[in-house]
């Protein structure tokens, strides 16, 4: 049995009304680990275990780490996650509840990540949060499900952190003969590493990232995401933190599902009519989910 589930594909009247097109939601927020990440990470963990891995290592205090912890618990493989001191107590608790051994090390993610790498023995598998072809293969299954359900979308809306979701969705569209379908790729202004690379014409590492959409916080996207922008139609767009949070709050009212501001960034493209497609167009919105937001943190947001 795969670690991820086949998620609902739902038509959204509120998002259709707001955007002026027909919007279909792929409800990845319903995944057992709270986000789409378990598709790719679950696929990779199953492969690594079959290849003999005796422990899974991660340096993510976010949804990638949660997906690794969930996969390890289900597969009976111990999981160690190294997170920096900046990781909120709630995130540490969620990881421990999944049975992961959580080590706090360093003041930044790069210090925690370096320490995690130093722990790695030949029996360990290290799970990268976005830059691994096994992840993209796993993420692609969400598009297989959409096509099996009978929808061949005219456009896809998603968000970009390190670009693993983008690479996986592009792979899923490719293997279903949908290479010409444009992908609208949202980032928040403070986390716009994909936008920066596209503008520069080469891979750019941002000196710093900032803002509320912490799951989009990769300072540089993976090379595959950048290559894809040359191979197929991808439209990079930016929203403000305020727009991303407002989209989360509207989505909670409209669909009774709490998602992170990272996910809100893509929903904001629809709520704010940033994509001009005709009323007959079928837009597939990847509701990527996320476990790090609370109602309190969203309603308290100022900016
Ligand atoms: C990881 C994540 C993203 C970004 O995905 P990438 O593969 O890094 O681009 C967006 N939203 C949520 C909820 C995530 O967990």
PDB file of C-alpha atoms and ligand atoms in Angstrom:
ATOM      1  CA  UNK A   1       0.000   0.000   0.000  1.00  0.00           C
ATOM      2  CA  UNK A   2       1.526   3.375  -0.948  1.00  0.00           C
ATOM      3  CA  UNK A   3       2.239   5.819   1.857  1.00  0.00           C
ATOM      4  CA  UNK A   4       0.316   8.608   0.160  1.00  0.00           C
ATOM      5  CA  UNK A   5      -3.410   8.497  -0.558  1.00  0.00           C
ATOM      6  CA  UNK A   6      -5.413   9.268  -3.688  1.00  0.00           C
ATOM      7  CA  UNK A   7      -6.775  12.703  -2.773  1.00  0.00           C
ATOM      8  CA  UNK A   8     -10.159  14.173  -3.736  1.00  0.00           C
ATOM      9  CA  UNK A   9     -10.462  16.286  -6.873  1.00  0.00           C
ATOM     10  CA  UNK A  10     -13.158  18.851  -6.129  1.00  0.00           C
ATOM     11  CA  UNK A  11     -14.732  21.612  -8.168  1.00  0.00           C
ATOM     12  CA  UNK A  12     -14.596  24.940  -6.328  1.00  0.00           C
ATOM     13  CA  UNK A  13     -17.477  27.324  -6.911  1.00  0.00           C
ATOM     14  CA  UNK A  14     -15.926  30.064  -4.695  1.00  0.00           C
ATOM     15  CA  UNK A  15     -12.573  29.920  -6.536  1.00  0.00           C
ATOM     16  CA  UNK A  16     -14.360  29.686  -9.881  1.00  0.00           C
ATOM     17  CA  UNK A  17     -16.426  32.748  -9.071  1.00  0.00           C
ATOM     18  CA  UNK A  18     -13.384  34.683  -7.849  1.00  0.00           C
ATOM     19  CA  UNK A  19     -11.116  33.752 -10.780  1.00  0.00           C
ATOM     20  CA  UNK A  20     -13.606  33.775 -13.641  1.00  0.00           C
ATOM     21  CA  UNK A  21     -12.662  30.255 -14.795  1.00  0.00           C
ATOM     22  CA  UNK A  22     -13.613  26.708 -13.714  1.00  0.00           C
ATOM     23  CA  UNK A  23     -11.364  25.724 -10.835  1.00  0.00           C
ATOM     24  CA  UNK A  24     -10.672  22.156  -9.739  1.00  0.00           C
ATOM     25  CA  UNK A  25      -8.831  21.540  -6.498  1.00  0.00           C
ATOM     26  CA  UNK A  26      -6.454  18.614  -5.975  1.00  0.00           C
ATOM     27  CA  UNK A  27      -6.745  18.315  -2.203  1.00  0.00           C
ATOM     28  CA  UNK A  28      -3.196  17.425  -1.187  1.00  0.00           C
ATOM     29  CA  UNK A  29      -3.909  19.038   2.188  1.00  0.00           C
ATOM     30  CA  UNK A  30      -5.719  15.766   2.984  1.00  0.00           C
ATOM     31  CA  UNK A  31      -2.545  13.674   2.735  1.00  0.00           C
ATOM     32  CA  UNK A  32      -1.707  11.839   5.977  1.00  0.00           C
ATOM     33  CA  UNK A  33       1.375  13.979   6.649  1.00  0.00           C
ATOM     34  CA  UNK A  34      -0.580  17.162   5.868  1.00  0.00           C
ATOM     35  CA  UNK A  35       0.959  18.023   2.509  1.00  0.00           C
ATOM     36  CA  UNK A  36       1.787  16.674  -0.961  1.00  0.00           C
ATOM     37  CA  UNK A  37       5.340  15.945   0.256  1.00  0.00           C
ATOM     38  CA  UNK A  38       4.477  12.384   1.286  1.00  0.00           C
ATOM     39  CA  UNK A  39       3.912  11.467  -2.377  1.00  0.00           C
ATOM     40  CA  UNK A  40       7.532  11.986  -3.351  1.00  0.00           C
ATOM     41  CA  UNK A  41       9.146  11.352   0.000  1.00  0.00           C
ATOM     42  CA  UNK A  42       7.074   8.210   0.532  1.00  0.00           C
ATOM     43  CA  UNK A  43       8.123   6.957  -2.905  1.00  0.00           C
ATOM     44  CA  UNK A  44      11.791   7.732  -2.175  1.00  0.00           C
ATOM     45  CA  UNK A  45      11.671   6.156   1.305  1.00  0.00           C
ATOM     46  CA  UNK A  46      10.178   2.946  -0.076  1.00  0.00           C
ATOM     47  CA  UNK A  47      12.943   2.791  -2.665  1.00  0.00           C
ATOM     48  CA  UNK A  48      15.704   3.515  -0.153  1.00  0.00           C
ATOM     49  CA  UNK A  49      14.380   0.894   2.228  1.00  0.00           C
ATOM     50  CA  UNK A  50      14.231  -1.685  -0.572  1.00  0.00           C
ATOM     51  CA  UNK A  51      17.871  -0.780  -1.257  1.00  0.00           C
ATOM     52  CA  UNK A  52      18.730  -1.570   2.376  1.00  0.00           C
ATOM     53  CA  UNK A  53      18.502   1.769   4.218  1.00  0.00           C
ATOM     54  CA  UNK A  54      18.255   1.226   7.974  1.00  0.00           C
ATOM     55  CA  UNK A  55      17.598   4.830   8.965  1.00  0.00           C
ATOM     56  CA  UNK A  56      16.129   7.917   7.304  1.00  0.00           C
ATOM     57  CA  UNK A  57      17.811  11.290   7.905  1.00  0.00           C
ATOM     58  CA  UNK A  58      16.303  14.711   7.332  1.00  0.00           C
ATOM     59  CA  UNK A  59      17.152  18.303   8.213  1.00  0.00           C
ATOM     60  CA  UNK A  60      13.653  19.684   7.686  1.00  0.00           C
ATOM     61  CA  UNK A  61      11.545  20.998  10.550  1.00  0.00           C
ATOM     62  CA  UNK A  62       8.693  21.492   8.113  1.00  0.00           C
ATOM     63  CA  UNK A  63       6.498  19.354   5.907  1.00  0.00           C
ATOM     64  CA  UNK A  64       9.386  17.420   4.353  1.00  0.00           C
ATOM     65  CA  UNK A  65      10.585  16.306   7.782  1.00  0.00           C
ATOM     66  CA  UNK A  66       7.032  15.376   8.747  1.00  0.00           C
ATOM     67  CA  UNK A  67       6.670  13.285   5.602  1.00  0.00           C
ATOM     68  CA  UNK A  68       9.948  11.474   6.342  1.00  0.00           C
ATOM     69  CA  UNK A  69       8.840  10.847   9.937  1.00  0.00           C
ATOM     70  CA  UNK A  70       5.475   9.520   8.780  1.00  0.00           C
ATOM     71  CA  UNK A  71       7.077   7.286   6.136  1.00  0.00           C
ATOM     72  CA  UNK A  72       9.587   5.929   8.653  1.00  0.00           C
ATOM     73  CA  UNK A  73       6.866   5.125  11.170  1.00  0.00           C
ATOM     74  CA  UNK A  74       4.779   3.313   8.559  1.00  0.00           C
ATOM     75  CA  UNK A  75       7.752   1.405   7.127  1.00  0.00           C
ATOM     76  CA  UNK A  76       9.232   0.573  10.522  1.00  0.00           C
ATOM     77  CA  UNK A  77      12.463   2.468   9.785  1.00  0.00           C
ATOM     78  CA  UNK A  78      13.930   4.801  12.457  1.00  0.00           C
ATOM     79  CA  UNK A  79      14.021   8.493  11.527  1.00  0.00           C
ATOM     80  CA  UNK A  80      16.421  11.182  12.751  1.00  0.00           C
ATOM     81  CA  UNK A  81      15.681  14.840  12.053  1.00  0.00           C
ATOM     82  CA  UNK A  82      18.165  17.622  12.808  1.00  0.00           C
ATOM     83  CA  UNK A  83      16.575  21.066  13.090  1.00  0.00           C
ATOM     84  CA  UNK A  84      18.030  24.484  13.986  1.00  0.00           C
ATOM     85  CA  UNK A  85      17.200  26.346  17.204  1.00  0.00           C
ATOM     86  CA  UNK A  86      14.823  28.585  15.230  1.00  0.00           C
ATOM     87  CA  UNK A  87      12.413  25.669  14.662  1.00  0.00           C
ATOM     88  CA  UNK A  88       9.205  26.347  16.621  1.00  0.00           C
ATOM     89  CA  UNK A  89       8.296  24.078  19.526  1.00  0.00           C
ATOM     90  CA  UNK A  90       5.119  23.018  17.726  1.00  0.00           C
ATOM     91  CA  UNK A  91       7.083  21.696  14.741  1.00  0.00           C
ATOM     92  CA  UNK A  92       9.417  19.745  17.028  1.00  0.00           C
ATOM     93  CA  UNK A  93       6.430  18.230  18.803  1.00  0.00           C
ATOM     94  CA  UNK A  94       4.736  17.165  15.546  1.00  0.00           C
ATOM     95  CA  UNK A  95       7.950  15.395  14.490  1.00  0.00           C
ATOM     96  CA  UNK A  96       8.290  13.639  17.866  1.00  0.00           C
ATOM     97  CA  UNK A  97       4.649  12.562  17.737  1.00  0.00           C
ATOM     98  CA  UNK A  98       5.464  10.789  14.465  1.00  0.00           C
ATOM     99  CA  UNK A  99       8.185   8.932  16.348  1.00  0.00           C
ATOM    100  CA  UNK A 100      11.188  10.786  14.895  1.00  0.00           C
ATOM    101  CA  UNK A 101      14.276  11.413  16.976  1.00  0.00           C
ATOM    102  CA  UNK A 102      14.652  15.204  16.924  1.00  0.00           C
ATOM    103  CA  UNK A 103      18.075  16.798  17.467  1.00  0.00           C
ATOM    104  CA  UNK A 104      18.354  20.567  17.775  1.00  0.00           C
ATOM    105  CA  UNK A 105      21.638  21.836  16.381  1.00  0.00           C
ATOM    106  CA  UNK A 106      22.851  25.206  15.112  1.00  0.00           C
ATOM    107  CA  UNK A 107      21.400  28.624  14.608  1.00  0.00           C
ATOM    108  CA  UNK A 108      20.435  28.288  10.960  1.00  0.00           C
ATOM    109  CA  UNK A 109      19.159  25.611   8.638  1.00  0.00           C
ATOM    110  CA  UNK A 110      22.561  25.283   6.952  1.00  0.00           C
ATOM    111  CA  UNK A 111      24.229  24.506  10.300  1.00  0.00           C
ATOM    112  CA  UNK A 112      21.558  21.902  11.111  1.00  0.00           C
ATOM    113  CA  UNK A 113      21.851  20.445   7.617  1.00  0.00           C
ATOM    114  CA  UNK A 114      25.652  20.209   7.807  1.00  0.00           C
ATOM    115  CA  UNK A 115      25.352  18.386  11.127  1.00  0.00           C
ATOM    116  CA  UNK A 116      22.733  16.000   9.675  1.00  0.00           C
ATOM    117  CA  UNK A 117      25.089  15.237   6.767  1.00  0.00           C
ATOM    118  CA  UNK A 118      27.925  14.524   9.218  1.00  0.00           C
ATOM    119  CA  UNK A 119      25.770  11.890  10.971  1.00  0.00           C
ATOM    120  CA  UNK A 120      25.200   9.962   7.766  1.00  0.00           C
ATOM    121  CA  UNK A 121      26.547   6.398   7.732  1.00  0.00           C
ATOM    122  CA  UNK A 122      26.430   4.006   4.738  1.00  0.00           C
ATOM    123  CA  UNK A 123      23.272   2.450   6.229  1.00  0.00           C
ATOM    124  CA  UNK A 124      21.415   5.798   6.237  1.00  0.00           C
ATOM    125  CA  UNK A 125      19.364   7.415   3.488  1.00  0.00           C
ATOM    126  CA  UNK A 126      19.264  11.212   3.473  1.00  0.00           C
ATOM    127  CA  UNK A 127      15.974  12.618   2.194  1.00  0.00           C
ATOM    128  CA  UNK A 128      16.358  15.928   0.362  1.00  0.00           C
ATOM    129  CA  UNK A 129      13.221  18.115   0.595  1.00  0.00           C
ATOM    130  CA  UNK A 130      12.987  18.910  -3.129  1.00  0.00           C
ATOM    131  CA  UNK A 131      16.032  18.021  -5.259  1.00  0.00           C
ATOM    132  CA  UNK A 132      15.703  14.295  -5.949  1.00  0.00           C
ATOM    133  CA  UNK A 133      14.245  12.656  -9.113  1.00  0.00           C
ATOM    134  CA  UNK A 134      12.585  10.017  -6.901  1.00  0.00           C
ATOM    135  CA  UNK A 135      10.589  12.809  -5.251  1.00  0.00           C
ATOM    136  CA  UNK A 136       9.465  14.170  -8.604  1.00  0.00           C
ATOM    137  CA  UNK A 137       8.354  10.696  -9.748  1.00  0.00           C
ATOM    138  CA  UNK A 138       6.273  10.366  -6.597  1.00  0.00           C
ATOM    139  CA  UNK A 139       4.760  13.846  -6.816  1.00  0.00           C
ATOM    140  CA  UNK A 140       3.791  13.158 -10.443  1.00  0.00           C
ATOM    141  CA  UNK A 141       1.201  10.615  -9.277  1.00  0.00           C
ATOM    142  CA  UNK A 142      -1.157  13.470  -8.342  1.00  0.00           C
ATOM    143  CA  UNK A 143      -1.458  14.330 -12.048  1.00  0.00           C
ATOM    144  CA  UNK A 144      -2.059  10.678 -12.967  1.00  0.00           C
ATOM    145  CA  UNK A 145      -5.027  10.730 -10.561  1.00  0.00           C
ATOM    146  CA  UNK A 146      -6.399  13.941 -12.067  1.00  0.00           C
ATOM    147  CA  UNK A 147      -6.253  12.502 -15.589  1.00  0.00           C
ATOM    148  CA  UNK A 148      -7.751   9.182 -14.416  1.00  0.00           C
ATOM    149  CA  UNK A 149     -10.637  11.186 -12.943  1.00  0.00           C
ATOM    150  CA  UNK A 150     -11.306  12.538 -16.444  1.00  0.00           C
ATOM    151  CA  UNK A 151      -9.883  16.053 -16.152  1.00  0.00           C
ATOM    152  CA  UNK A 152      -7.373  17.312 -18.724  1.00  0.00           C
ATOM    153  CA  UNK A 153      -6.765  20.818 -17.390  1.00  0.00           C
ATOM    154  CA  UNK A 154      -6.099  23.939 -19.488  1.00  0.00           C
ATOM    155  CA  UNK A 155      -3.755  25.330 -16.818  1.00  0.00           C
ATOM    156  CA  UNK A 156      -2.238  24.322 -13.484  1.00  0.00           C
ATOM    157  CA  UNK A 157      -1.705  26.624 -10.498  1.00  0.00           C
ATOM    158  CA  UNK A 158       0.872  25.776  -7.824  1.00  0.00           C
ATOM    159  CA  UNK A 159       3.573  27.352  -5.659  1.00  0.00           C
ATOM    160  CA  UNK A 160       7.356  27.051  -5.797  1.00  0.00           C
ATOM    161  CA  UNK A 161       9.772  26.661  -2.911  1.00  0.00           C
ATOM    162  CA  UNK A 162      12.743  24.617  -4.066  1.00  0.00           C
ATOM    163  CA  UNK A 163      10.854  23.491  -7.150  1.00  0.00           C
ATOM    164  CA  UNK A 164      10.228  19.826  -6.297  1.00  0.00           C
ATOM    165  CA  UNK A 165       6.460  20.192  -6.598  1.00  0.00           C
ATOM    166  CA  UNK A 166       6.907  22.023  -9.904  1.00  0.00           C
ATOM    167  CA  UNK A 167       9.230  19.313 -11.249  1.00  0.00           C
ATOM    168  CA  UNK A 168       6.844  16.561 -10.148  1.00  0.00           C
ATOM    169  CA  UNK A 169       3.755  18.193 -11.637  1.00  0.00           C
ATOM    170  CA  UNK A 170       5.634  18.848 -14.886  1.00  0.00           C
ATOM    171  CA  UNK A 171       6.655  15.182 -14.975  1.00  0.00           C
ATOM    172  CA  UNK A 172       3.057  14.119 -14.367  1.00  0.00           C
ATOM    173  CA  UNK A 173       1.798  16.382 -17.146  1.00  0.00           C
ATOM    174  CA  UNK A 174       4.523  15.066 -19.449  1.00  0.00           C
ATOM    175  CA  UNK A 175       3.702  11.410 -18.926  1.00  0.00           C
ATOM    176  CA  UNK A 176       0.035  12.151 -19.620  1.00  0.00           C
ATOM    177  CA  UNK A 177       0.678  14.005 -22.875  1.00  0.00           C
ATOM    178  CA  UNK A 178      -0.010  17.432 -21.366  1.00  0.00           C
ATOM    179  CA  UNK A 179       3.306  19.190 -22.061  1.00  0.00           C
ATOM    180  CA  UNK A 180       1.631  22.226 -23.587  1.00  0.00           C
ATOM    181  CA  UNK A 181      -0.502  22.978 -20.502  1.00  0.00           C
ATOM    182  CA  UNK A 182       0.869  26.132 -18.826  1.00  0.00           C
ATOM    183  CA  UNK A 183       1.850  26.038 -15.156  1.00  0.00           C
ATOM    184  CA  UNK A 184       1.307  29.245 -13.152  1.00  0.00           C
ATOM    185  CA  UNK A 185       3.958  29.196 -10.442  1.00  0.00           C
ATOM    186  CA  UNK A 186       3.419  31.405  -7.378  1.00  0.00           C
ATOM    187  CA  UNK A 187       5.989  32.663  -4.885  1.00  0.00           C
ATOM    188  CA  UNK A 188       5.764  35.290  -2.198  1.00  0.00           C
ATOM    189  CA  UNK A 189       7.853  38.409  -2.796  1.00  0.00           C
ATOM    190  CA  UNK A 190      10.356  37.599  -0.041  1.00  0.00           C
ATOM    191  CA  UNK A 191      10.876  34.008  -1.236  1.00  0.00           C
ATOM    192  CA  UNK A 192      11.015  34.548  -4.993  1.00  0.00           C
ATOM    193  CA  UNK A 193      14.071  32.434  -5.856  1.00  0.00           C
ATOM    194  CA  UNK A 194      12.415  30.925  -8.956  1.00  0.00           C
ATOM    195  CA  UNK A 195      11.378  34.345 -10.250  1.00  0.00           C
ATOM    196  CA  UNK A 196      14.918  35.642  -9.649  1.00  0.00           C
ATOM    197  CA  UNK A 197      16.506  32.810 -11.651  1.00  0.00           C
ATOM    198  CA  UNK A 198      14.067  33.226 -14.546  1.00  0.00           C
ATOM    199  CA  UNK A 199      14.717  36.976 -14.653  1.00  0.00           C
ATOM    200  CA  UNK A 200      18.489  36.486 -14.530  1.00  0.00           C
ATOM    201  CA  UNK A 201      18.487  33.720 -17.145  1.00  0.00           C
ATOM    202  CA  UNK A 202      20.577  31.466 -14.893  1.00  0.00           C
ATOM    203  CA  UNK A 203      20.273  29.847 -11.468  1.00  0.00           C
ATOM    204  CA  UNK A 204      20.434  32.528  -8.776  1.00  0.00           C
ATOM    205  CA  UNK A 205      20.943  32.047  -5.043  1.00  0.00           C
ATOM    206  CA  UNK A 206      19.149  34.744  -3.054  1.00  0.00           C
ATOM    207  CA  UNK A 207      21.281  36.235  -0.247  1.00  0.00           C
ATOM    208  CA  UNK A 208      18.348  35.825   2.141  1.00  0.00           C
ATOM    209  CA  UNK A 209      14.665  34.974   2.168  1.00  0.00           C
ATOM    210  CA  UNK A 210      11.969  36.480   4.362  1.00  0.00           C
ATOM    211  CA  UNK A 211       8.283  36.385   5.067  1.00  0.00           C
ATOM    212  CA  UNK A 212       5.397  34.295   6.235  1.00  0.00           C
ATOM    213  CA  UNK A 213       5.448  31.475   3.639  1.00  0.00           C
ATOM    214  CA  UNK A 214       8.224  29.501   5.344  1.00  0.00           C
ATOM    215  CA  UNK A 215       7.733  26.383   3.196  1.00  0.00           C
ATOM    216  CA  UNK A 216       8.811  28.433   0.146  1.00  0.00           C
ATOM    217  CA  UNK A 217      12.076  29.429   1.841  1.00  0.00           C
ATOM    218  CA  UNK A 218      14.652  27.765  -0.435  1.00  0.00           C
ATOM    219  CA  UNK A 219      17.254  30.390  -1.386  1.00  0.00           C
ATOM    220  CA  UNK A 220      17.873  28.601  -4.677  1.00  0.00           C
ATOM    221  CA  UNK A 221      15.572  26.362  -6.697  1.00  0.00           C
ATOM    222  CA  UNK A 222      16.793  23.023  -8.003  1.00  0.00           C
ATOM    223  CA  UNK A 223      18.400  23.005 -11.451  1.00  0.00           C
ATOM    224  CA  UNK A 224      15.534  20.886 -12.796  1.00  0.00           C
ATOM    225  CA  UNK A 225      12.983  23.619 -12.020  1.00  0.00           C
ATOM    226  CA  UNK A 226      15.066  26.141 -13.919  1.00  0.00           C
ATOM    227  CA  UNK A 227      15.532  23.801 -16.918  1.00  0.00           C
ATOM    228  CA  UNK A 228      11.786  23.176 -17.060  1.00  0.00           C
ATOM    229  CA  UNK A 229      11.131  26.875 -17.527  1.00  0.00           C
ATOM    230  CA  UNK A 230      13.055  26.570 -20.822  1.00  0.00           C
ATOM    231  CA  UNK A 231      11.338  23.352 -21.918  1.00  0.00           C
ATOM    232  CA  UNK A 232       7.652  24.009 -21.288  1.00  0.00           C
ATOM    233  CA  UNK A 233       5.254  26.906 -20.578  1.00  0.00           C
ATOM    234  CA  UNK A 234       5.660  28.127 -16.998  1.00  0.00           C
ATOM    235  CA  UNK A 235       4.501  31.556 -15.829  1.00  0.00           C
ATOM    236  CA  UNK A 236       6.229  32.738 -12.630  1.00  0.00           C
ATOM    237  CA  UNK A 237       4.143  35.151 -10.550  1.00  0.00           C
ATOM    238  CA  UNK A 238       4.555  36.832  -7.176  1.00  0.00           C
ATOM    239  CA  UNK A 239       2.105  37.719  -4.407  1.00  0.00           C
ATOM    240  CA  UNK A 240       2.559  39.605  -1.157  1.00  0.00           C
ATOM    241  CA  UNK A 241       2.550  37.929   2.250  1.00  0.00           C
ATOM    242  CA  UNK A 242      -0.744  39.709   2.975  1.00  0.00           C
ATOM    243  CA  UNK A 243      -2.312  38.269  -0.178  1.00  0.00           C
ATOM    244  CA  UNK A 244      -1.091  34.770   0.698  1.00  0.00           C
ATOM    245  CA  UNK A 245      -2.492  34.938   4.246  1.00  0.00           C
ATOM    246  CA  UNK A 246      -5.798  36.456   3.071  1.00  0.00           C
ATOM    247  CA  UNK A 247      -6.106  33.585   0.586  1.00  0.00           C
ATOM    248  CA  UNK A 248      -5.638  31.075   3.444  1.00  0.00           C
ATOM    249  CA  UNK A 249      -8.362  32.782   5.483  1.00  0.00           C
ATOM    250  CA  UNK A 250     -10.772  32.914   2.519  1.00  0.00           C
ATOM    251  CA  UNK A 251      -9.997  29.283   1.696  1.00  0.00           C
ATOM    252  CA  UNK A 252     -10.697  28.259   5.278  1.00  0.00           C
ATOM    253  CA  UNK A 253     -14.122  29.914   5.086  1.00  0.00           C
ATOM    254  CA  UNK A 254     -14.858  28.588   1.600  1.00  0.00           C
ATOM    255  CA  UNK A 255     -13.557  25.029   1.950  1.00  0.00           C
ATOM    256  CA  UNK A 256     -13.168  24.391   5.690  1.00  0.00           C
ATOM    257  CA  UNK A 257      -9.528  23.448   5.226  1.00  0.00           C
ATOM    258  CA  UNK A 258      -6.574  25.172   6.862  1.00  0.00           C
ATOM    259  CA  UNK A 259      -3.515  25.530   4.613  1.00  0.00           C
ATOM    260  CA  UNK A 260      -0.160  27.255   4.995  1.00  0.00           C
ATOM    261  CA  UNK A 261       0.662  30.654   3.466  1.00  0.00           C
ATOM    262  CA  UNK A 262       2.900  28.763   0.984  1.00  0.00           C
ATOM    263  CA  UNK A 263      -0.276  27.169  -0.365  1.00  0.00           C
ATOM    264  CA  UNK A 264      -2.107  30.471   0.041  1.00  0.00           C
ATOM    265  CA  UNK A 265       0.359  32.027  -2.424  1.00  0.00           C
ATOM    266  CA  UNK A 266      -1.019  29.878  -5.231  1.00  0.00           C
ATOM    267  CA  UNK A 267      -4.627  30.305  -4.097  1.00  0.00           C
ATOM    268  CA  UNK A 268      -4.073  34.088  -4.089  1.00  0.00           C
ATOM    269  CA  UNK A 269      -3.481  33.953  -7.850  1.00  0.00           C
ATOM    270  CA  UNK A 270      -7.099  32.784  -8.162  1.00  0.00           C
ATOM    271  CA  UNK A 271      -8.686  34.921  -5.454  1.00  0.00           C
ATOM    272  CA  UNK A 272      -6.931  38.024  -6.859  1.00  0.00           C
ATOM    273  CA  UNK A 273      -7.685  37.255 -10.517  1.00  0.00           C
ATOM    274  CA  UNK A 274      -4.035  37.188 -11.499  1.00  0.00           C
ATOM    275  CA  UNK A 275      -4.639  34.583 -14.212  1.00  0.00           C
ATOM    276  CA  UNK A 276      -6.745  35.674 -17.177  1.00  0.00           C
ATOM    277  CA  UNK A 277      -8.349  32.614 -18.756  1.00  0.00           C
ATOM    278  CA  UNK A 278     -11.825  32.328 -20.245  1.00  0.00           C
ATOM    279  CA  UNK A 279     -14.890  31.141 -18.337  1.00  0.00           C
ATOM    280  CA  UNK A 280     -14.660  27.780 -20.139  1.00  0.00           C
ATOM    281  CA  UNK A 281     -11.076  27.116 -19.033  1.00  0.00           C
ATOM    282  CA  UNK A 282     -10.510  24.322 -16.521  1.00  0.00           C
ATOM    283  CA  UNK A 283      -7.840  25.331 -14.009  1.00  0.00           C
ATOM    284  CA  UNK A 284      -6.277  22.706 -11.774  1.00  0.00           C
ATOM    285  CA  UNK A 285      -5.225  24.203  -8.428  1.00  0.00           C
ATOM    286  CA  UNK A 286      -2.766  22.097  -6.436  1.00  0.00           C
ATOM    287  CA  UNK A 287      -3.900  22.619  -2.832  1.00  0.00           C
ATOM    288  CA  UNK A 288      -0.528  21.556  -1.456  1.00  0.00           C
ATOM    289  CA  UNK A 289      -1.565  21.949   2.202  1.00  0.00           C
ATOM    290  CA  UNK A 290       1.010  22.167   4.983  1.00  0.00           C
ATOM    291  CA  UNK A 291       1.012  21.527   8.727  1.00  0.00           C
ATOM    292  CA  UNK A 292       2.883  24.527  10.111  1.00  0.00           C
ATOM    293  CA  UNK A 293       0.099  27.146  10.157  1.00  0.00           C
ATOM    294  CA  UNK A 294      -2.511  27.552  12.867  1.00  0.00           C
ATOM    295  CA  UNK A 295      -5.734  29.578  12.790  1.00  0.00           C
ATOM    296  CA  UNK A 296      -4.182  31.750  15.478  1.00  0.00           C
ATOM    297  CA  UNK A 297      -0.971  32.459  13.516  1.00  0.00           C
ATOM    298  CA  UNK A 298      -2.954  33.360  10.396  1.00  0.00           C
ATOM    299  CA  UNK A 299      -5.455  35.623  12.115  1.00  0.00           C
ATOM    300  CA  UNK A 300      -2.691  37.364  14.087  1.00  0.00           C
ATOM    301  CA  UNK A 301      -0.652  38.109  10.946  1.00  0.00           C
ATOM    302  CA  UNK A 302      -0.049  41.811  10.392  1.00  0.00           C
ATOM    303  CA  UNK A 303       1.503  43.202   7.247  1.00  0.00           C
TER     304      UNK A 303
HETATM  305  C1  LIG B   1       7.426  21.901   0.441  1.00  0.00           C
HETATM  306  C2  LIG B   1       6.223  22.720   0.284  1.00  0.00           C
HETATM  307  C3  LIG B   1       6.111  23.661  -0.744  1.00  0.00           C
HETATM  308  C4  LIG B   1       7.202  23.923  -1.737  1.00  0.00           C
HETATM  309  O1  LIG B   1       7.523  22.779  -2.461  1.00  0.00           O
HETATM  310  P1  LIG B   1       8.893  22.701  -3.276  1.00  0.00           P
HETATM  311  O2  LIG B   1       8.947  21.327  -3.780  1.00  0.00           O
HETATM  312  O3  LIG B   1      10.006  23.014  -2.312  1.00  0.00           O
HETATM  313  O4  LIG B   1       8.820  23.732  -4.349  1.00  0.00           O
HETATM  314  C5  LIG B   1       4.932  24.373  -0.838  1.00  0.00           C
HETATM  315  N1  LIG B   1       3.924  24.193   0.028  1.00  0.00           N
HETATM  316  C6  LIG B   1       3.996  23.306   1.017  1.00  0.00           C
HETATM  317  C7  LIG B   1       2.846  23.152   1.945  1.00  0.00           C
HETATM  318  C8  LIG B   1       5.135  22.532   1.189  1.00  0.00           C
HETATM  319  O5  LIG B   1       5.211  21.639   2.173  1.00  0.00           O
END
